[in-house]
Short mmCIF file of C-alpha atoms in Angstrom, two decimals:
data_model
loop_
_atom_site.label_atom_id
_atom_site.label_comp_id
_atom_site.label_asym_id
_atom_site.label_seq_id
_atom_site.Cartn_x
_atom_site.Cartn_y
_atom_site.Cartn_z
CA UNK H 268 -24.15 35.87 31.02
CA UNK H 269 -20.98 37.72 30.02
CA UNK H 270 -19.54 34.58 28.34
CA UNK H 271 -22.78 34.10 26.42
CA UNK H 272 -22.58 37.63 25.02
CA UNK H 273 -18.92 37.19 24.10
CA UNK H 274 -19.69 33.88 22.36
CA UNK H 275 -22.51 35.55 20.43
CA UNK H 276 -20.27 38.44 19.37
CA UNK H 277 -17.57 36.00 18.29
CA UNK H 278 -20.07 33.94 16.29
CA UNK H 279 -21.42 37.02 14.54
CA UNK H 280 -17.90 38.20 13.72
CA UNK H 281 -16.92 34.81 12.29
CA UNK H 282 -20.08 34.70 10.18
CA UNK H 283 -19.42 38.21 8.87
CA UNK H 284 -15.85 37.35 7.91
CA UNK H 285 -16.96 34.08 6.30
CA UNK H 286 -19.64 35.86 4.28
CA UNK H 287 -17.13 38.47 3.10
CA UNK H 288 -14.66 35.78 2.06
CA UNK H 289 -17.41 33.85 0.28
CA UNK H 290 -18.45 37.00 -1.57
CA UNK H 291 -14.85 37.72 -2.57
CA UNK H 292 -14.40 34.17 -3.84
CA UNK H 293 -17.64 34.34 -5.79
CA UNK H 294 -16.52 37.62 -7.37
CA UNK H 295 -13.21 36.05 -8.35
CA UNK H 296 -14.54 32.66 -9.51
CA UNK H 297 -17.92 33.84 -10.81
CA UNK H 298 -16.80 34.97 -14.27
CA UNK H 299 -14.99 31.68 -14.91
CA UNK H 300 -18.01 29.69 -13.76
CA UNK H 301 -20.35 31.86 -15.84
CA UNK H 302 -18.18 31.33 -18.92
CA UNK H 303 -18.18 27.57 -18.35
CA UNK H 304 -21.96 27.45 -17.83
CA UNK H 305 -22.80 29.97 -20.55
CA UNK H 306 -25.12 31.78 -18.14
CA UNK H 307 -24.98 33.46 -14.73
CA UNK H 308 -24.54 30.83 -11.99
CA UNK H 309 -27.51 30.14 -9.73
CA UNK H 310 -27.29 29.33 -6.04
CA UNK H 311 -27.60 25.63 -6.97
CA UNK H 312 -24.62 26.01 -9.33
CA UNK H 313 -22.60 27.45 -6.46
CA UNK H 314 -23.59 24.58 -4.18
CA UNK H 315 -22.48 22.09 -6.83
CA UNK H 316 -19.24 24.02 -7.37
CA UNK H 317 -18.38 24.06 -3.63
CA UNK H 318 -19.26 20.37 -3.26
CA UNK H 319 -17.08 19.41 -6.23
CA UNK H 320 -14.24 21.52 -4.82
CA UNK H 321 -14.57 19.81 -1.43
CA UNK H 322 -14.52 16.40 -3.16
CA UNK H 323 -11.40 17.36 -5.14
CA UNK H 324 -9.69 18.62 -1.98
CA UNK H 325 -10.50 15.37 -0.13
CA UNK H 326 -9.22 13.29 -3.05
CA UNK H 327 -6.05 15.36 -3.31
CA UNK H 328 -5.37 14.97 0.42
CA UNK H 329 -6.00 11.21 0.22
CA UNK H 330 -3.83 10.85 -2.88
CA UNK H 331 -0.99 12.86 -1.31
CA UNK H 332 -1.06 10.70 1.81
CA UNK H 333 -1.07 7.54 -0.34
CA UNK H 334 1.93 8.76 -2.33
CA UNK H 335 3.75 9.60 0.89
CA UNK H 336 2.97 6.14 2.31
CA UNK H 337 4.20 4.46 -0.88
CA UNK H 338 7.40 6.50 -0.84
CA UNK H 339 8.02 5.52 2.78
CA UNK H 340 7.64 1.84 1.85
CA UNK H 341 10.06 2.23 -1.06
CA UNK H 342 12.57 4.00 1.21
CA UNK H 343 12.25 1.25 3.81
CA UNK H 344 12.84 -1.42 1.17
CA UNK H 345 15.92 0.39 -0.12
CA UNK H 346 17.28 0.54 3.43
CA UNK H 347 16.55 -3.18 3.99
CA UNK H 348 18.23 -4.11 0.71
CA UNK H 349 21.24 -1.99 1.54
CA UNK H 350 21.62 -3.46 5.05
CA UNK H 351 21.18 -7.08 3.91
CA UNK H 352 23.50 -6.73 0.92
CA UNK H 353 26.30 -5.21 2.96
CA UNK H 354 27.52 -8.59 4.24
#
């Protein structure tokens, strides 16, 4: 029973912090979004904004890992060329 109450308190605290952060972000981003839309953003506009941001973040992470992978392959090839041309 005690663990259940502690889990509930923790969940409520996390939700409160998340809501405060979301409100702060909306206050910071809201004017830019409103200027871009030419009207106050609706809840649907916010959903679209957050989804587009999540998509951009996923793409950026994927692209960064691809660039890192490519750089590793280039480095490996340079090392191979150096070792084989040393003879």
